[in-house]
Amino acid sequence: MANGRRDAKDEQLENYRVSPQDAPLTTDQGIQVDDTDNSLTVGQRGPTLLQDFILREKITHFDHERIPERVVHARGAGAYGVFQVYGDSLAEYTRAEFLRDPSIETPVFVRFSTVAGSRGSADTVRDVRGFATKFYTNQGNFDLVGNNMPVFFIQDGIKFPDFVHAVKPEPHNEIPQAQSAHDTLWDFVQLQPETIHMMMWAMSDRALPRSYAQMQGFGVHTFRLVNDRDEATFVKFHWKPKAGVHSMDWDETQKVAGKDPDFNRRDLWDRIEKGNYPEYELGVQLVPAADEHKFDFDLLDPTKIIPEEEVPVRPVGKLVLNRNPNNFFAETEQVAFCIANVVPGIDFTDDPLLQARIFSYLDTQLIRLGGPNFPQIPVNQPVAPVRNHHRDGYHQMRIDTPHTSYHKNSISGGCPALAGDTAFRHYPEQVDGKLIRKRAESFEDHYSQATLFWNSMADFEKEHIVSAFRFELGKVDDASIREGVVKHLNHVDHGLATQVAEGVGVPVPDEVLPNHGRTSPALSQLNLVGEPLPGRKVAVLVADGSDSSSIVAAGEALATKGAVPELLARTDGVVQAADGGRVEVTRALPTMASVLYDAILVPDGERAADTLSGDGLAVFFVTEAYKHGKPIAAVGAGAKVLERAGVPQDAPGVLVAATADESFVRAFLDAASGQRFWSRDVAHIPA
Ligand code: HDD
């Protein structure tokens, strides 16, 4: 492990790691090879021979390197970590030992993802993010396959293929890639009002996370915890990031998609390599079985949250991601999550979306990973022992030695024997009813919680939501679809519908529908700031003549807090500081862009400030960062660069000081620790 200690999963994986450093290259058959650059030919210019097994093996293996990408969530990044509960407070609710016993450290693998894009698409698109966690518990694997939004687009899994077909690139020309701003998605939305609550989340800043370390995760469905006495409690699972929930600006995300399409993947990797381990707290909302019908929505409806103000989230444990995988394909691509993977003490409910998922995930792995033995792939193997009568199939890795492969048997002494009390048992739910195809009436209110979300947003969050709807619907060619969506928004909030209608050129709905006025403060990112400094990247713009004392003062303070200062100059190499010292440049300015940083510092130094003020790239860097609400600081002569960039010195989040003294550094760290300064007036700044 990154902290020097091996957990059970890491030890298991060690048996599979291959690193043939000093030994000669071989074929897959172990034959040593002295040339893989030249095929076997007759004479120097003659034909290549079919008998060249080295050529044939190399090409054949290459031809078969690809497997189907995931039908959704194809683009992702993963990491290993460890989960531990704080205490035994869940012991009365669940038989799951990893949730009951604070002495157990459970290894995990987490894969984050976008939903709509292909495997090679950009990270920073407007989309839901997957947050899938495989807990390798001592009672078997538990997969919590969640998202960074607590609700879903549809209520019944039978609609999933329709939804995915609508959001994916359109079938005739496969355009657009990894974007929801097109006719088929919004046509689906206007005809399927159950999507509206989720569309509010998808149009909010939650769809533009700054980092996988800075987004929440949600199990979405209501699950059950089941205790030793087979009593059940409803549960919603939450992940709360220690680094808070932080998002990017829409204009910024679009630029990052070009400047660094691997932005979130790289950020996750770098954080772990630098020891800024992403941390999340597991929280649970518990609802006693007797309270199932106490809410004004249905607990089984995955388009609804339980507002935290009604049922608080109890923090129960901590997840730390502390090790990067060794091989992307072997681990992150081949990891197979399955919502059906539950352990004793955790059970399903009758949520119709959940039930379809229980089927879909196993089914999809069979085609994606080529047969029923994918649980034997190292990243998928439980650390709990596996013993059963499953046999054969493609890619069977086990050599089962018994002469029997059936139960019951006497020849192998009845082995493996059936488990006793430690076996998985479903909650003995009482069910009775006629077979029907009809959604429950209790699933019919599609707007109240969309309104709750809207009402709970800060002003800047509302502005971003309006702009997002305007952008997305603005890309929809068919005006009747734009109008249809606006009509639904009118049920959410008339003000919202009006602003969107005006932006996309459709009539403002006549009817002013009432807004219930309720809010849930826990939904606004303003209230989810956390400790964002570790991993934040700060650009320090330097040139010959920069004052090294302000660079050192700010740089050291930032680094102590886990932030990552990078020195950018016109060219790579070194710059000569004002005191004659040499300052090493981290990266050349033309290879980077302000959108890749969280904050900007221009140090003191007359000559450097003159150079930077005359460099269009440096000036634009500052202007653009200002537009995106980032903290910007200048020391002494560095203020000239801000002036040239059109940055008002009295604007929120802009700091100018004569020297980089203690109070300046503290103020800069403070500014870099909050949300962005969204209140700046930036209308005059070109995109
Ligand atoms: Fe799903 C992948 C999350 C509904 C069918 N889903 C997938 C992944 C995540 C989610 C995070 C990526 C896992 C990974 O990293 O490998 N899905 C969700 C959430 C849902 C949801 C939070 C609603 C609450 N999904 C859902 C439904 C169905 C599927 C209703 C089908 C009926 N999902 C799949 C899938 C995928 C998948 C087709 C594609 C690749 C895979 O499973 O392994 O089976």
XYZ file of C-alpha atoms and ligand atoms in Angstrom:
731
model
C 0.000 0.000 0.000
C 1.001 3.616 -0.389
C 1.383 3.881 3.394
C 3.799 0.962 3.328
C 1.363 -1.588 4.764
C -0.169 -4.272 2.598
C -3.844 -5.135 2.917
C -5.347 -8.479 1.963
C -6.312 -7.280 -1.511
C -2.893 -5.848 -2.229
C -1.258 -9.125 -1.180
C -3.600 -11.051 -3.442
C -2.803 -8.775 -6.384
C 0.925 -9.134 -5.767
C 0.703 -12.721 -7.062
C -0.390 -11.396 -10.433
C 1.955 -8.450 -10.890
C 4.506 -9.055 -13.605
C 7.664 -7.043 -13.997
C 10.204 -8.940 -16.114
C 13.012 -6.443 -15.747
C 16.302 -8.317 -16.179
C 15.202 -11.441 -18.012
C 15.134 -11.768 -21.820
C 11.977 -11.176 -23.833
C 9.968 -14.273 -24.746
C 6.907 -15.316 -26.717
C 3.721 -16.259 -24.863
C 5.108 -19.807 -24.930
C 8.246 -18.758 -23.074
C 10.567 -19.052 -26.085
C 13.331 -16.445 -25.852
C 13.338 -13.926 -28.701
C 16.237 -11.791 -29.963
C 14.461 -9.654 -32.594
C 10.931 -8.238 -32.609
C 11.609 -5.572 -35.235
C 12.128 -7.696 -38.333
C 9.866 -10.380 -39.765
C 11.335 -13.644 -41.029
C 11.875 -13.225 -44.771
C 13.480 -15.111 -47.628
C 16.521 -12.991 -48.317
C 16.710 -9.298 -47.457
C 13.923 -8.120 -49.788
C 12.032 -11.369 -50.141
C 8.585 -12.494 -48.948
C 7.727 -12.941 -45.271
C 7.225 -16.515 -44.168
C 4.010 -17.866 -42.662
C 6.111 -19.937 -40.287
C 7.213 -16.763 -38.485
C 5.382 -17.589 -35.251
C 6.956 -14.595 -33.547
C 5.380 -12.220 -36.075
C 2.073 -14.100 -36.035
C 1.772 -14.172 -32.272
C 2.624 -10.467 -31.940
C 0.094 -9.375 -34.549
C -2.632 -11.758 -33.389
C -2.397 -10.596 -29.821
C -2.505 -6.978 -30.928
C -5.561 -7.652 -33.108
C -7.417 -8.916 -30.053
C -6.445 -6.229 -27.554
C -9.797 -4.465 -27.436
C -12.845 -5.482 -25.463
C -16.228 -3.768 -25.753
C -16.323 -0.560 -23.763
C -19.031 -0.223 -21.132
C -22.360 0.646 -22.763
C -22.567 3.516 -20.265
C -19.861 4.867 -17.911
C -17.204 3.912 -20.483
C -14.865 6.710 -19.445
C -13.464 6.302 -15.964
C -10.567 6.301 -13.535
C -10.026 4.114 -10.502
C -8.057 3.754 -7.300
C -7.645 1.387 -4.380
C -8.198 2.365 -0.800
C -9.409 1.346 2.573
C -12.687 1.686 4.428
C -13.207 1.567 8.174
C -16.242 2.238 10.352
C -15.852 4.636 13.259
C -17.619 2.527 15.844
C -20.218 -0.182 16.380
C -23.293 2.061 16.061
C -24.642 0.050 13.116
C -24.289 -3.296 14.933
C -27.950 -3.257 15.962
C -29.027 -2.711 12.348
C -26.864 -4.985 10.198
C -25.051 -8.313 10.101
C -22.424 -6.822 7.751
C -19.219 -7.100 9.759
C -17.388 -4.366 7.862
C -20.129 -1.954 9.010
C -20.201 -3.238 12.611
C -16.605 -3.708 13.643
C -14.316 -0.662 13.844
C -11.221 -2.867 14.007
C -11.757 -4.107 10.441
C -10.002 -2.290 7.591
C -11.775 -3.265 4.402
C -9.864 -2.911 1.126
C -11.804 -1.193 -1.660
C -11.524 -0.317 -5.317
C -13.380 2.776 -6.516
C -14.074 3.678 -10.128
C -15.278 7.167 -11.021
C -16.773 7.780 -14.433
C -18.814 9.918 -16.748
C -21.934 8.339 -18.209
C -22.551 9.297 -21.807
C -19.126 9.583 -23.432
C -17.008 6.919 -25.068
C -13.910 5.551 -23.375
C -11.718 8.209 -25.038
C -14.005 11.181 -24.404
C -13.087 14.202 -22.288
C -13.449 14.193 -18.512
C -14.930 17.641 -18.012
C -18.215 17.312 -19.863
C -21.609 18.187 -18.402
C -22.670 14.802 -17.093
C -23.452 12.711 -14.058
C -20.365 11.113 -12.467
C -20.346 7.466 -11.435
C -18.962 6.668 -7.986
C -18.732 2.881 -7.797
C -17.128 1.206 -4.793
C -16.187 -2.449 -4.476
C -15.683 -3.399 -0.831
C -13.620 -6.579 -0.555
C -15.162 -7.558 2.787
C -14.375 -10.663 4.794
C -17.946 -11.818 4.038
C -17.559 -11.360 0.261
C -17.713 -8.445 -2.152
C -20.191 -5.621 -1.644
C -20.557 -3.232 -4.583
C -22.091 0.173 -3.930
C -22.613 1.407 -7.481
C -23.653 5.010 -7.073
C -23.486 8.412 -8.705
C -22.572 11.930 -7.608
C -26.240 12.870 -7.755
C -28.764 11.369 -5.341
C -31.599 10.742 -7.808
C -31.958 9.153 -11.230
C -33.525 10.002 -14.600
C -36.158 7.272 -14.599
C -38.178 5.303 -12.099
C -38.271 1.887 -13.756
C -35.264 0.076 -15.225
C -37.259 -1.039 -18.239
C -36.825 2.565 -19.492
C -33.022 2.494 -19.161
C -32.274 1.499 -22.776
C -34.603 4.300 -23.976
C -32.916 6.871 -21.786
C -29.418 5.782 -22.774
C -30.298 5.710 -26.474
C -31.647 9.253 -26.122
C -28.608 10.706 -24.352
C -25.922 8.922 -26.381
C -24.823 10.389 -29.732
C -27.646 10.306 -32.256
C -27.792 7.082 -34.264
C -27.587 8.461 -37.812
C -24.305 10.391 -37.481
C -22.991 9.574 -33.988
C -23.016 13.257 -32.982
C -22.580 14.742 -30.384
C -19.953 12.952 -28.307
C -20.335 13.057 -24.509
C -22.932 15.811 -24.564
C -26.549 15.990 -23.588
C -27.181 19.175 -25.601
C -29.051 17.603 -28.511
C -32.566 16.871 -29.703
C -33.002 13.219 -28.763
C -32.140 13.669 -25.072
C -34.434 16.645 -24.626
C -37.191 14.973 -26.610
C -36.983 12.106 -24.126
C -37.082 14.597 -21.244
C -40.115 16.510 -22.482
C -42.058 13.272 -22.886
C -40.915 11.754 -19.590
C -41.515 14.246 -16.768
C -40.044 11.844 -14.177
C -36.654 13.027 -15.528
C -37.149 16.630 -14.410
C -35.746 16.376 -10.882
C -32.578 14.704 -12.180
C -32.314 17.216 -15.041
C -32.212 20.001 -12.439
C -29.179 18.291 -10.878
C -27.634 17.631 -14.285
C -27.979 21.306 -15.251
C -26.454 22.393 -11.935
C -22.787 22.758 -11.041
C -22.854 19.188 -9.688
C -22.399 18.056 -13.287
C -19.044 19.881 -13.501
C -16.973 18.556 -10.580
C -13.541 20.084 -10.117
C -12.181 16.798 -8.835
C -13.354 13.276 -8.069
C -12.106 14.068 -4.572
C -14.569 16.936 -4.412
C -17.902 15.398 -5.167
C -20.471 13.565 -3.116
C -21.531 10.024 -3.842
C -24.964 8.513 -3.368
C -26.261 4.945 -3.435
C -29.442 6.551 -4.877
C -31.823 3.664 -4.095
C -33.229 2.941 -0.700
C -31.582 -0.291 0.462
C -32.155 -2.360 3.588
C -29.877 -3.104 6.482
C -30.808 -6.441 8.064
C -29.753 -7.497 11.551
C -29.205 -10.863 13.295
C -32.909 -11.102 14.083
C -33.808 -10.572 10.402
C -35.240 -7.131 11.185
C -34.812 -4.544 8.470
C -34.160 -0.801 8.465
C -34.327 1.269 5.281
C -31.058 2.947 4.405
C -29.729 5.508 1.935
C -25.945 5.566 1.519
C -24.005 8.821 1.141
C -20.350 9.622 0.500
C -19.291 13.074 1.743
C -15.908 14.297 0.513
C -13.546 15.736 3.117
C -12.355 18.215 0.493
C -15.900 19.570 0.060
C -18.024 19.779 -3.065
C -16.460 22.083 -5.636
C -17.239 22.679 -9.259
C -15.823 24.324 -12.324
C -17.201 27.053 -14.540
C -18.981 25.856 -17.684
C -16.764 27.887 -20.000
C -13.754 26.509 -18.148
C -14.830 22.868 -18.479
C -15.250 23.239 -22.201
C -11.741 24.629 -22.560
C -10.240 22.004 -20.279
C -11.829 19.339 -22.493
C -9.357 20.480 -25.143
C -6.371 21.552 -23.039
C -6.370 18.443 -20.878
C -9.097 15.903 -21.664
C -7.760 13.719 -18.813
C -8.198 16.489 -16.255
C -10.146 14.573 -13.600
C -8.274 11.334 -14.199
C -4.923 13.113 -13.903
C -6.079 14.963 -10.785
C -7.035 11.696 -9.063
C -3.730 10.095 -10.037
C -1.660 13.108 -8.935
C -3.437 13.485 -5.625
C -2.670 9.885 -4.738
C 0.936 10.053 -5.961
C 1.495 13.224 -3.880
C -0.114 11.744 -0.775
C -3.140 14.062 -0.927
C -5.366 11.012 -0.530
C -9.012 11.624 -1.412
C -11.151 10.994 1.649
C -14.874 10.515 1.998
C -17.100 9.904 4.955
C -19.747 7.225 4.623
C -23.076 8.474 5.903
C -26.378 6.685 6.294
C -29.932 7.887 6.500
C -31.836 5.269 8.470
C -35.614 4.900 8.302
C -37.328 2.354 10.560
C -39.477 -0.169 8.662
C -42.558 1.194 10.451
C -41.969 4.660 8.924
C -42.015 3.429 5.329
C -45.110 5.438 4.410
C -44.464 8.498 6.530
C -43.032 10.646 3.703
C -44.784 12.722 1.033
C -42.933 10.662 -1.590
C -42.356 6.950 -2.017
C -39.160 5.564 -0.463
C -38.934 3.162 -3.395
C -38.916 5.978 -5.964
C -35.314 6.604 -7.152
C -36.213 10.076 -8.426
C -36.584 11.262 -4.816
C -34.213 12.166 -2.015
C -34.934 11.990 1.675
C -34.159 15.603 2.591
C -31.348 15.634 5.138
C -33.343 18.027 7.268
C -36.015 15.308 7.634
C -33.656 12.385 8.223
C -30.111 13.463 9.110
C -27.128 11.723 7.549
C -25.269 9.824 10.284
C -21.522 9.657 9.636
C -20.444 6.046 10.165
C -17.069 5.499 8.537
C -14.213 6.728 6.403
C -12.936 5.819 2.956
C -9.393 6.791 1.932
C -8.122 6.263 -1.601
C -4.405 5.688 -1.238
C -3.071 3.584 -4.101
C -3.131 3.973 -7.854
C -3.616 0.861 -9.956
C -0.580 -0.636 -11.691
C -2.277 -1.193 -15.006
C -5.292 0.670 -16.344
C -6.692 -2.132 -18.475
C -6.111 -4.974 -16.036
C -7.658 -3.132 -13.134
C -9.746 -0.063 -14.003
C -11.103 -1.414 -17.286
C -11.662 -4.978 -16.128
C -13.249 -4.151 -12.806
C -16.796 -5.468 -12.899
C -19.266 -3.837 -10.579
C -22.564 -5.485 -9.931
C -25.315 -4.031 -7.826
C -26.363 -7.608 -7.021
C -23.157 -8.054 -5.008
C -24.437 -7.654 -1.470
C -23.160 -9.244 1.728
C -25.097 -10.594 4.724
C -26.747 -7.655 6.459
C -27.408 -5.574 3.304
C -30.425 -6.242 1.126
C -32.466 -4.831 -1.740
C -35.862 -3.160 -1.753
C -38.614 -3.362 -4.373
C -37.460 -0.186 -6.138
C -38.206 -1.078 -9.793
C -35.046 0.643 -11.003
C -32.908 -1.354 -8.603
C -34.497 -4.645 -9.595
C -33.631 -4.122 -13.283
C -30.071 -3.212 -12.332
C -29.660 -6.427 -10.387
C -30.089 -8.227 -13.700
C -28.261 -5.801 -15.983
C -24.807 -5.612 -14.413
C -24.064 -9.328 -14.399
C -25.457 -9.592 -17.898
C -23.271 -6.795 -19.240
C -20.057 -8.262 -17.758
C -20.696 -11.533 -19.572
C -20.388 -9.813 -22.946
C -17.833 -7.232 -21.888
C -15.423 -9.603 -20.179
C -16.212 -12.640 -22.291
C -17.775 -15.281 -20.093
C -18.789 -16.347 -16.625
C -15.321 -16.451 -15.075
C -14.788 -12.672 -14.842
C -14.989 -12.806 -11.017
C -11.594 -14.568 -11.227
C -9.928 -11.522 -12.821
C -7.588 -10.261 -10.076
C -9.312 -6.907 -9.476
C -12.669 -8.651 -9.163
C -11.631 -11.494 -6.866
C -13.029 -11.325 -3.374
C -10.570 -11.648 -0.506
C -13.137 -13.920 1.119
C -12.551 -17.532 0.025
C -14.548 -18.834 -2.958
C -15.727 -22.475 -2.968
C -18.504 -23.774 -5.187
C -19.430 -26.181 -7.966
C -19.274 -23.660 -10.821
C -17.024 -25.205 -13.435
C -15.401 -24.582 -16.786
C -16.312 -21.741 -19.159
C -14.016 -19.406 -21.067
C -10.873 -18.323 -19.207
C -11.242 -20.678 -16.271
C -8.211 -19.949 -14.082
C -8.955 -22.252 -11.178
C -7.859 -25.850 -11.132
C -10.582 -27.467 -9.099
C -9.157 -30.690 -7.744
C -12.214 -32.497 -6.328
C -13.648 -35.362 -8.360
C -17.111 -33.981 -7.760
C -18.719 -30.807 -9.004
C -22.191 -31.224 -7.641
C -24.119 -30.899 -4.459
C -25.021 -33.047 -2.628
C -22.109 -35.439 -2.909
C -20.711 -38.165 -0.724
C -17.523 -38.767 -2.749
C -15.895 -35.496 -1.628
C -17.251 -35.822 1.848
C -20.123 -33.439 0.991
C -17.710 -30.545 0.390
C -18.128 -27.718 0.148
C -20.747 -27.909 2.869
C -23.629 -25.460 3.014
C -23.087 -22.503 5.304
C -24.957 -22.204 8.564
C -25.768 -18.963 10.356
C -23.119 -17.032 8.441
C -24.955 -17.508 5.120
C -26.572 -14.651 3.233
C -30.297 -14.463 3.991
C -32.770 -12.133 2.312
C -35.034 -10.062 4.499
C -38.223 -12.142 4.736
C -40.401 -9.474 3.166
C -44.138 -10.135 3.059
C -45.395 -9.518 -0.504
C -48.827 -9.988 -1.983
C -50.427 -8.638 -5.149
C -51.651 -9.155 -8.674
C -49.336 -9.067 -11.698
C -49.684 -5.669 -13.351
C -47.689 -3.295 -15.540
C -48.493 0.047 -13.968
C -46.431 2.605 -12.075
C -47.570 3.207 -8.474
C -49.571 6.392 -7.910
C -47.139 7.243 -5.128
C -44.502 7.733 -7.870
C -46.514 10.425 -9.669
C -45.267 13.709 -8.200
C -42.393 14.663 -10.516
C -42.057 18.315 -9.607
C -42.089 18.961 -5.815
C -38.505 17.851 -5.253
C -37.284 19.559 -8.426
C -38.745 22.735 -6.904
C -37.084 21.935 -3.568
C -33.734 21.701 -5.360
C -34.282 24.974 -7.210
C -35.403 26.808 -4.055
C -32.322 25.585 -2.173
C -29.798 27.005 -4.604
C -27.764 30.152 -3.939
C -28.250 32.954 -6.473
C -25.124 32.056 -8.430
C -26.185 28.412 -8.547
C -29.562 29.461 -9.954
C -27.829 31.607 -12.574
C -25.688 28.638 -13.601
C -28.755 26.402 -13.888
C -30.543 28.929 -16.100
C -27.447 29.280 -18.320
C -27.133 25.506 -18.560
C -30.746 25.072 -19.676
C -30.284 27.911 -22.152
C -27.146 26.312 -23.559
C -28.560 22.801 -23.758
C -31.947 23.744 -25.169
C -30.282 26.340 -27.360
C -28.591 23.440 -29.148
C -31.934 21.714 -29.736
C -33.116 22.322 -33.305
C -36.761 21.438 -32.797
C -38.571 24.403 -31.186
C -41.470 22.218 -30.040
C -39.029 20.218 -27.874
C -37.655 23.427 -26.350
C -41.194 24.545 -25.612
C -42.130 21.160 -24.169
C -39.241 21.272 -21.699
C -40.040 24.846 -20.677
C -43.617 23.773 -19.877
C -42.244 21.222 -17.426
C -39.913 23.817 -15.921
C -42.970 25.966 -15.308
C -44.132 23.269 -12.874
C -40.780 23.570 -11.099
C -40.726 27.366 -10.876
C -42.268 30.027 -13.044
C -39.241 32.322 -12.730
C -36.948 29.542 -13.927
C -39.239 28.719 -16.854
C -39.454 32.394 -17.816
C -35.693 32.897 -17.862
C -35.115 29.743 -19.866
C -37.952 30.499 -22.306
C -36.552 33.959 -22.967
C -33.126 32.494 -23.669
C -34.248 29.823 -26.086
C -36.852 31.764 -28.040
C -40.059 30.022 -27.007
C -43.187 31.510 -25.401
C -43.122 32.147 -21.659
C -45.821 29.914 -20.117
C -48.949 31.987 -19.270
C -49.861 30.175 -16.129
C -47.978 31.122 -12.950
C -47.946 27.854 -11.019
C -47.382 28.058 -7.256
C -43.973 27.278 -5.744
C -44.216 25.446 -2.398
C -41.371 27.592 -1.029
C -39.626 24.786 0.879
C -35.833 24.547 0.907
C -33.170 22.029 1.900
C -29.949 23.914 2.713
C -27.930 20.675 2.491
C -28.410 20.768 -1.293
C -26.449 23.959 -1.961
C -22.738 23.664 -2.638
C -22.289 26.846 -0.647
C -22.835 24.703 2.430
C -20.458 21.956 1.320
C -17.078 23.673 1.245
C -14.935 21.182 3.240
C -11.124 21.342 3.210
C -10.314 21.929 -0.435
C -6.694 23.109 -0.281
C -4.895 19.765 -0.578
C -4.488 19.067 -4.287
C -5.472 22.578 -5.393
C -3.149 23.859 -8.082
C -1.770 27.384 -7.907
C -0.069 29.025 -10.887
C 2.784 31.374 -9.974
C 3.613 33.531 -12.996
C 7.343 34.300 -13.133
C 9.937 35.877 -15.419
C 13.508 37.087 -15.064
C 13.485 39.587 -12.205
C 10.763 37.905 -10.120
C 11.161 38.381 -6.405
C 12.034 35.013 -4.922
C 11.019 35.916 -1.370
C 7.332 36.273 -2.274
C 7.523 33.046 -4.300
C 9.069 31.177 -1.403
C 6.724 32.615 1.267
C 3.536 31.820 -0.612
C 4.862 28.572 -2.096
C 5.882 27.133 1.250
C 2.597 28.073 2.902
C 0.640 26.506 0.059
C 2.733 23.344 0.025
C 2.372 22.925 3.788
C -1.380 22.811 3.285
C -1.060 20.223 0.511
C -1.711 22.687 -2.330
C 0.462 22.368 -5.418
C 2.196 25.582 -6.539
C 3.617 25.486 -10.067
C 5.947 28.134 -11.483
C 5.084 29.122 -15.037
C 7.351 31.150 -17.300
C 7.424 31.790 -21.057
C 9.930 28.968 -21.501
C 10.985 25.922 -19.532
C 14.235 25.907 -17.572
C 15.104 28.574 -15.017
C 14.471 32.271 -14.532
C 16.859 34.613 -12.821
C 15.319 36.051 -9.671
C 15.681 39.717 -8.670
C 18.299 38.763 -6.068
C 20.324 36.950 -8.727
C 19.258 33.464 -7.612
C 17.944 30.874 -10.047
C 14.313 29.833 -9.848
C 13.326 26.578 -11.509
C 10.310 26.766 -13.816
C 7.745 23.960 -13.403
C 6.167 24.327 -16.826
C 6.330 26.585 -19.852
C 3.335 28.923 -20.031
C 2.402 27.957 -23.623
C 1.896 24.320 -22.548
C -0.590 25.241 -19.836
C -3.654 27.447 -19.405
C -5.357 29.222 -16.540
C -8.239 26.739 -16.731
C -5.897 24.063 -15.374
C -5.300 25.988 -12.119
C -7.368 26.939 -9.097
C -5.639 30.169 -8.106
C -3.031 32.594 -9.433
C -0.167 34.464 -7.855
C 1.963 37.146 -9.490
C 5.029 37.768 -7.313
C 6.816 41.085 -6.851
C 9.642 42.144 -9.176
C 9.636 45.239 -11.399
C 11.388 43.703 -14.414
C 9.310 40.498 -14.281
C 6.065 42.469 -14.015
C 7.013 44.482 -17.101
C 7.808 41.319 -19.045
C 4.601 39.582 -18.010
C 2.463 42.673 -18.714
C 3.836 42.673 -22.227
C 3.161 38.990 -22.779
C -0.340 38.426 -24.177
C -0.367 34.847 -22.952
C 0.347 35.820 -19.354
C -2.157 38.679 -19.443
C -4.887 36.461 -20.900
C -4.059 33.842 -18.286
C -4.955 36.319 -15.545
C -8.019 37.752 -17.301
C -9.437 34.301 -17.894
C -8.829 33.201 -14.297
C -10.689 36.304 -13.162
C -13.624 35.448 -15.379
C -13.757 31.972 -13.874
C -13.992 33.346 -10.342
C -10.555 32.196 -9.174
C -8.557 33.826 -6.396
C -5.887 36.079 -7.854
C -3.104 37.644 -5.828
C -0.294 40.017 -6.704
C 2.608 41.231 -4.651
C 4.210 44.668 -5.199
C 4.929 45.326 -8.882
C 3.001 42.152 -9.770
C -0.142 44.322 -9.528
C 0.793 45.776 -12.929
C -0.056 42.455 -14.557
C -3.494 42.467 -12.942
C -4.081 45.991 -14.154
C -3.105 45.042 -17.696
C -5.443 42.050 -17.462
C -8.376 44.312 -16.542
C -8.723 42.809 -13.065
C -10.233 45.322 -10.590
C -8.174 45.313 -7.399
C -11.260 45.677 -5.218
C -13.124 42.743 -6.764
C -13.999 39.757 -4.562
C -11.117 37.308 -4.302
C -8.491 39.712 -5.669
C -5.631 40.404 -3.273
C -2.896 42.945 -3.769
C -0.202 43.557 -1.171
C 3.072 45.456 -0.948
C 4.905 42.445 0.485
C 4.194 38.767 0.869
C 3.926 39.046 4.636
C 2.140 36.659 6.925
C -1.249 38.338 6.692
C -1.104 38.372 2.882
C -0.264 34.676 2.772
C -3.064 33.888 5.221
C -5.564 35.896 3.167
C -4.441 34.111 -0.015
C -4.854 30.693 1.576
C -8.284 31.734 2.826
C -9.335 32.913 -0.600
C -8.078 29.688 -2.145
C -10.044 27.614 0.363
C -13.546 28.743 -0.505
C -15.858 28.257 -3.418
C -15.106 30.379 -6.471
C -15.873 34.110 -6.406
C -18.958 33.817 -8.566
C -20.241 37.285 -7.750
C -17.662 39.050 -9.956
C -18.915 41.176 -12.775
C -17.469 39.443 -15.833
C -20.045 40.173 -18.521
C -17.541 42.374 -20.372
C -14.857 39.683 -20.551
C -14.787 37.706 -23.782
C -15.064 33.924 -23.428
Fe -25.804 1.727 -14.121
C -22.680 0.992 -15.177
C -24.502 3.844 -11.714
C -28.980 2.729 -13.252
C -27.083 -0.586 -16.208
N -23.954 2.321 -13.574
C -22.781 1.881 -14.127
C -21.679 2.484 -13.449
C -22.192 3.296 -12.484
C -23.628 3.178 -12.555
C -21.419 4.151 -11.510
C -20.217 2.282 -13.801
C -19.607 1.190 -12.983
C -18.142 1.086 -13.321
O -17.401 2.017 -12.989
O -17.767 0.088 -13.926
N -26.583 3.073 -12.816
C -25.881 3.757 -11.845
C -26.807 4.401 -10.943
C -28.067 4.088 -11.380
C -27.924 3.249 -12.551
C -26.425 5.221 -9.733
C -29.387 4.477 -10.804
C -29.598 4.630 -9.549
N -27.679 1.203 -14.662
C -28.856 1.697 -14.167
C -29.974 0.978 -14.734
C -29.432 0.014 -15.564
C -27.996 0.181 -15.502
C -31.424 1.228 -14.422
C -30.108 -1.031 -16.405
C -31.318 -1.482 -16.224
N -25.023 0.484 -15.521
C -25.733 -0.416 -16.229
C -24.871 -1.329 -17.069
C -23.437 -0.830 -16.722
C -23.710 0.311 -15.760
C -25.237 -1.398 -18.491
C -22.516 -0.485 -17.877
C -21.208 -1.111 -17.554
C -21.440 -1.913 -16.389
O -22.743 -1.825 -16.013
O -20.619 -2.587 -15.809
O -25.076 -2.649 -16.725
